[in-house]
CSV table of C-alpha atoms in Angstrom, one decimal:
chain,number,residue,atom,x,y,z
A,1,UNK,CA,-23.4,10.4,-0.4
A,2,UNK,CA,-21.7,8.3,2.3
A,3,UNK,CA,-24.9,6.7,3.6
A,4,UNK,CA,-26.1,5.9,0.1
A,5,UNK,CA,-22.8,4.3,-0.7
A,6,UNK,CA,-23.1,2.1,2.4
A,7,UNK,CA,-26.6,1.0,1.5
A,8,UNK,CA,-25.5,0.2,-2.0
A,9,UNK,CA,-22.7,-2.0,-0.7
A,10,UNK,CA,-25.0,-3.8,1.7
A,11,UNK,CA,-27.6,-4.5,-1.0
A,12,UNK,CA,-25.0,-5.7,-3.5
A,13,UNK,CA,-23.8,-8.5,-1.2
A,14,UNK,CA,-27.0,-9.0,0.8
A,15,UNK,CA,-25.2,-8.0,4.0
A,16,UNK,CA,-27.4,-6.7,6.8
A,17,UNK,CA,-24.7,-4.5,8.4
A,18,UNK,CA,-21.3,-3.0,7.8
A,19,UNK,CA,-19.5,-3.3,11.1
A,20,UNK,CA,-15.9,-2.1,10.7
A,21,UNK,CA,-13.4,-3.9,13.0
A,22,UNK,CA,-10.3,-3.5,10.8
A,23,UNK,CA,-9.0,-1.0,8.2
A,24,UNK,CA,-6.8,-2.4,5.5
A,25,UNK,CA,-4.5,0.3,4.1
A,26,UNK,CA,-2.6,0.1,0.8
A,27,UNK,CA,0.8,1.6,1.2
A,28,UNK,CA,2.2,3.4,-1.8
A,29,UNK,CA,0.0,6.4,-2.6
A,30,UNK,CA,-2.0,6.0,0.6
A,31,UNK,CA,0.4,5.9,3.5
A,32,UNK,CA,3.4,7.2,1.5
A,33,UNK,CA,3.7,9.8,-1.2
A,34,UNK,CA,5.9,7.4,-3.1
A,35,UNK,CA,4.1,6.5,-6.4
A,36,UNK,CA,5.9,9.3,-8.3
A,37,UNK,CA,9.2,7.6,-7.5
A,38,UNK,CA,8.0,4.1,-8.3
A,39,UNK,CA,6.7,5.3,-11.7
A,40,UNK,CA,10.0,7.1,-12.4
A,41,UNK,CA,12.2,4.1,-11.4
A,42,UNK,CA,10.0,1.6,-13.3
A,43,UNK,CA,10.0,3.8,-16.5
A,44,UNK,CA,13.7,4.4,-16.5
A,45,UNK,CA,14.6,0.7,-16.0
A,46,UNK,CA,11.9,-0.6,-18.4
A,47,UNK,CA,13.0,1.9,-21.1
A,48,UNK,CA,16.6,0.8,-20.6
A,49,UNK,CA,15.5,-2.8,-21.4
A,50,UNK,CA,13.6,-1.6,-24.5
A,51,UNK,CA,10.2,-2.4,-23.0
A,52,UNK,CA,7.3,-0.4,-24.4
A,53,UNK,CA,5.8,1.8,-21.6
A,54,UNK,CA,4.9,5.3,-20.5
A,55,UNK,CA,5.2,6.8,-17.0
A,56,UNK,CA,1.4,6.8,-16.7
A,57,UNK,CA,1.4,3.0,-17.2
A,58,UNK,CA,2.8,2.5,-13.8
A,59,UNK,CA,0.0,4.3,-12.0
A,60,UNK,CA,-2.4,1.9,-13.8
A,61,UNK,CA,-0.2,-1.1,-13.0
A,62,UNK,CA,0.1,0.0,-9.3
A,63,UNK,CA,-0.7,-2.9,-7.0
A,64,UNK,CA,0.7,-5.6,-9.2
A,65,UNK,CA,3.7,-7.6,-7.9
A,66,UNK,CA,7.0,-6.8,-9.5
A,67,UNK,CA,7.0,-10.1,-11.5
A,68,UNK,CA,3.5,-9.4,-12.8
A,69,UNK,CA,4.5,-5.8,-13.9
A,70,UNK,CA,7.5,-7.1,-15.7
A,71,UNK,CA,5.6,-9.9,-17.4
A,72,UNK,CA,3.0,-7.4,-18.5
A,73,UNK,CA,5.7,-5.3,-20.2
A,74,UNK,CA,7.4,-8.3,-21.8
A,75,UNK,CA,4.1,-9.5,-23.2
A,76,UNK,CA,3.4,-6.1,-24.6
A,77,UNK,CA,6.8,-5.7,-26.1
A,78,UNK,CA,8.0,-9.3,-26.9
A,79,UNK,CA,4.8,-11.3,-26.7
A,80,UNK,CA,6.3,-13.6,-24.0
A,81,UNK,CA,6.8,-13.7,-20.3
A,82,UNK,CA,10.1,-12.6,-18.8
A,83,UNK,CA,12.6,-15.3,-17.7
A,84,UNK,CA,13.3,-15.7,-13.9
A,85,UNK,CA,16.7,-14.1,-14.6
A,86,UNK,CA,15.2,-11.2,-16.4
A,87,UNK,CA,12.7,-10.6,-13.6
A,88,UNK,CA,15.3,-10.7,-10.9
A,89,UNK,CA,17.7,-8.3,-12.7
A,90,UNK,CA,15.0,-5.8,-13.7
A,91,UNK,CA,13.4,-5.7,-10.3
A,92,UNK,CA,16.8,-5.4,-8.7
A,93,UNK,CA,17.6,-2.3,-10.9
A,94,UNK,CA,14.2,-0.8,-10.2
A,95,UNK,CA,14.5,-1.3,-6.5
A,96,UNK,CA,17.9,0.4,-6.4
A,97,UNK,CA,16.6,3.4,-8.4
A,98,UNK,CA,13.5,3.7,-6.2
A,99,UNK,CA,15.6,3.7,-3.1
A,100,UNK,CA,17.8,6.4,-4.6
A,101,UNK,CA,14.8,8.6,-5.6
A,102,UNK,CA,12.4,8.0,-2.7
A,103,UNK,CA,12.3,10.8,-0.1
A,104,UNK,CA,10.3,8.7,2.3
A,105,UNK,CA,7.6,11.3,2.9
A,106,UNK,CA,4.4,10.1,4.5
A,107,UNK,CA,1.3,11.0,2.5
A,108,UNK,CA,-0.2,14.3,3.7
A,109,UNK,CA,-3.2,13.5,5.9
A,110,UNK,CA,-2.4,9.8,6.3
A,111,UNK,CA,-1.2,10.1,9.9
A,112,UNK,CA,-4.5,11.7,10.8
A,113,UNK,CA,-6.4,8.9,9.3
A,114,UNK,CA,-4.3,6.2,10.9
A,115,UNK,CA,-4.6,7.9,14.3
A,116,UNK,CA,-8.3,8.2,14.0
A,117,UNK,CA,-8.6,4.5,13.0
A,118,UNK,CA,-6.6,3.5,16.0
A,119,UNK,CA,-8.5,5.8,18.4
A,120,UNK,CA,-11.7,4.2,17.1
A,121,UNK,CA,-10.4,0.8,18.3
A,122,UNK,CA,-10.1,-0.7,14.9
A,123,UNK,CA,-7.2,-2.9,13.7
A,124,UNK,CA,-4.8,-1.4,11.3
A,125,UNK,CA,-3.3,-3.6,8.5
A,126,UNK,CA,-1.3,-3.0,5.4
A,127,UNK,CA,-2.0,-4.8,2.1
A,128,UNK,CA,0.5,-3.8,-0.5
A,129,UNK,CA,1.8,-5.3,-3.8
A,130,UNK,CA,5.2,-3.8,-3.0
A,131,UNK,CA,8.2,-5.8,-2.0
A,132,UNK,CA,10.4,-2.8,-1.4
A,133,UNK,CA,12.1,-3.4,2.0
A,134,UNK,CA,13.0,0.2,2.2
A,135,UNK,CA,9.4,1.2,2.5
A,136,UNK,CA,8.3,-1.6,4.8
A,137,UNK,CA,11.2,-0.9,7.2
A,138,UNK,CA,10.2,2.8,7.4
A,139,UNK,CA,6.6,2.0,8.6
A,140,UNK,CA,7.6,2.0,12.3
A,141,UNK,CA,9.4,5.3,11.9
A,142,UNK,CA,6.6,7.1,10.0
A,143,UNK,CA,3.7,5.4,12.0
A,144,UNK,CA,5.2,4.3,15.3
A,145,UNK,CA,3.3,1.5,17.0
A,146,UNK,CA,0.5,1.5,14.5
A,147,UNK,CA,1.4,-1.4,12.3
A,148,UNK,CA,3.0,-4.8,13.0
A,149,UNK,CA,4.7,-7.1,10.4
A,150,UNK,CA,2.4,-10.0,11.3
A,151,UNK,CA,-0.5,-7.9,10.0
A,152,UNK,CA,1.1,-6.8,6.7
A,153,UNK,CA,0.4,-8.5,3.3
A,154,UNK,CA,3.2,-7.7,0.8
A,155,UNK,CA,4.2,-8.9,-2.6
A,156,UNK,CA,6.2,-11.7,-1.0
A,157,UNK,CA,3.1,-13.1,0.8
A,158,UNK,CA,0.8,-13.7,-2.2
A,159,UNK,CA,0.7,-16.0,-5.2
A,160,UNK,CA,-1.7,-13.6,-7.1
A,161,UNK,CA,-1.3,-9.9,-6.8
A,162,UNK,CA,-3.9,-7.2,-7.2
A,163,UNK,CA,-6.4,-7.1,-9.0
A,164,UNK,CA,-6.9,-10.7,-7.8
A,165,UNK,CA,-8.8,-10.7,-4.4
A,166,UNK,CA,-6.1,-12.9,-2.8
A,167,UNK,CA,-4.1,-10.0,-1.1
A,168,UNK,CA,-7.2,-8.6,0.6
A,169,UNK,CA,-8.6,-12.0,1.5
A,170,UNK,CA,-5.3,-12.7,3.2
A,171,UNK,CA,-5.7,-9.4,5.0
A,172,UNK,CA,-9.1,-10.4,6.3
A,173,UNK,CA,-7.6,-13.7,7.5
A,174,UNK,CA,-4.8,-11.9,9.3
A,175,UNK,CA,-7.3,-9.5,10.9
A,176,UNK,CA,-9.7,-12.4,11.8
A,177,UNK,CA,-12.7,-10.5,10.4
A,178,UNK,CA,-15.4,-11.1,7.8
A,179,UNK,CA,-15.8,-9.2,4.5
A,180,UNK,CA,-18.4,-6.8,6.0
A,181,UNK,CA,-16.2,-6.1,9.1
A,182,UNK,CA,-13.4,-4.3,7.2
A,183,UNK,CA,-12.8,-1.1,5.2
A,184,UNK,CA,-10.1,-0.8,2.5
A,185,UNK,CA,-8.4,2.5,1.7
A,186,UNK,CA,-6.8,2.4,-1.8
A,187,UNK,CA,-5.6,4.8,-4.4
A,188,UNK,CA,-5.0,2.5,-7.4
A,189,UNK,CA,-7.6,1.0,-9.8
A,190,UNK,CA,-6.1,-2.5,-9.5
A,191,UNK,CA,-6.1,-2.3,-5.8
A,192,UNK,CA,-9.8,-1.1,-5.8
A,193,UNK,CA,-10.7,-4.1,-8.0
A,194,UNK,CA,-8.9,-6.4,-5.7
A,195,UNK,CA,-10.7,-5.2,-2.6
A,196,UNK,CA,-14.1,-5.1,-4.4
A,197,UNK,CA,-13.5,-8.7,-5.6
A,198,UNK,CA,-13.0,-9.6,-1.9
A,199,UNK,CA,-16.4,-8.0,-1.1
A,200,UNK,CA,-14.9,-5.3,1.2
A,201,UNK,CA,-16.2,-1.8,1.5
A,202,UNK,CA,-13.6,0.2,-0.4
A,203,UNK,CA,-12.7,3.9,-0.1
A,204,UNK,CA,-10.5,5.4,-2.9
A,205,UNK,CA,-8.3,8.4,-2.3
A,206,UNK,CA,-7.2,10.0,-5.6
A,207,UNK,CA,-3.7,11.0,-4.6
A,208,UNK,CA,-2.2,10.6,-8.1
A,209,UNK,CA,-2.7,11.8,-11.6
A,210,UNK,CA,-5.6,9.5,-12.6
A,211,UNK,CA,-9.1,10.7,-13.3
A,212,UNK,CA,-11.7,10.1,-10.6
A,213,UNK,CA,-13.7,8.1,-13.2
A,214,UNK,CA,-11.0,5.4,-13.4
A,215,UNK,CA,-11.2,4.7,-9.7
A,216,UNK,CA,-15.0,4.8,-9.7
A,217,UNK,CA,-15.2,2.5,-12.7
A,218,UNK,CA,-12.9,0.1,-10.8
A,219,UNK,CA,-15.7,-0.2,-8.3
A,220,UNK,CA,-14.8,2.2,-5.4
A,221,UNK,CA,-17.7,2.6,-3.0
A,222,UNK,CA,-16.5,6.1,-1.9
A,223,UNK,CA,-14.0,8.5,-3.3
A,224,UNK,CA,-12.1,11.3,-1.6
A,225,UNK,CA,-9.6,13.7,-3.3
A,226,UNK,CA,-7.0,13.2,-0.6
A,227,UNK,CA,-6.3,11.8,2.9
A,228,UNK,CA,-7.0,15.1,4.6
A,229,UNK,CA,-10.6,15.0,3.4
A,230,UNK,CA,-10.9,11.3,4.4
A,231,UNK,CA,-9.7,12.2,7.9
A,232,UNK,CA,-12.3,15.0,8.1
A,233,UNK,CA,-15.1,12.5,7.2
A,234,UNK,CA,-13.9,9.4,9.2
A,235,UNK,CA,-16.1,9.9,12.2
A,236,UNK,CA,-19.1,10.4,10.0
A,237,UNK,CA,-18.3,7.2,8.0
A,238,UNK,CA,-18.3,5.2,11.3
A,239,UNK,CA,-21.4,6.9,12.6
A,240,UNK,CA,-23.3,6.1,9.4
A,241,UNK,CA,-22.1,2.5,9.4
A,242,UNK,CA,-23.8,2.1,12.8
A,243,UNK,CA,-26.9,3.9,11.7
A,244,UNK,CA,-27.5,1.8,8.5
A,245,UNK,CA,-28.9,-1.5,9.8
A,246,UNK,CA,-31.8,-3.9,8.7
């Protein structure tokens, strides 16, 4: 399965090799078990502003910037974009609720993956649509010494959020690597679409309530049910990357 996925990726983009030098991690739902709190906070605030939504919508919206999410809901409900004032107030309320609800727990198995990536000599970067300072500030507590701010791409660093390729293209630039020299680890369909649009080999981990098909339809090259399973397969993935050449 893994070898075949690598070959399909190489053939699709006419690359001769997949030579990982960096791993670009999404944050919510990959490094942190936080999506449930994002979804709860978004739904409560949006409903309070009479915006049409369901809790499940926010798993599908995951990866968008806050402004993009709010505009999506305003277009759906009122057929217009939100004003700058509306965006600021809604996101402020959402951020406050998220901080209240979030327990700050790392995603089970994520530390194993990050440690294996670091031990393999690969760079570790974060590419997230989130602008939640509470999460970003906790990175060094949860993953001490593994990530630096200069190699993070957040919602504040991009003009176009996921599913646009810009976030992951900026990630490649920060890492100083080419498309076929990186691996992305994502849990959200929009994030997968963003990474695939940037022509990066993309591993999906289905840590939320979405069906596997949604992530595969978004273009994921590989899919694992959780971070523990990815950790168990990490060495094999790197081994097969080396084996699959011209």
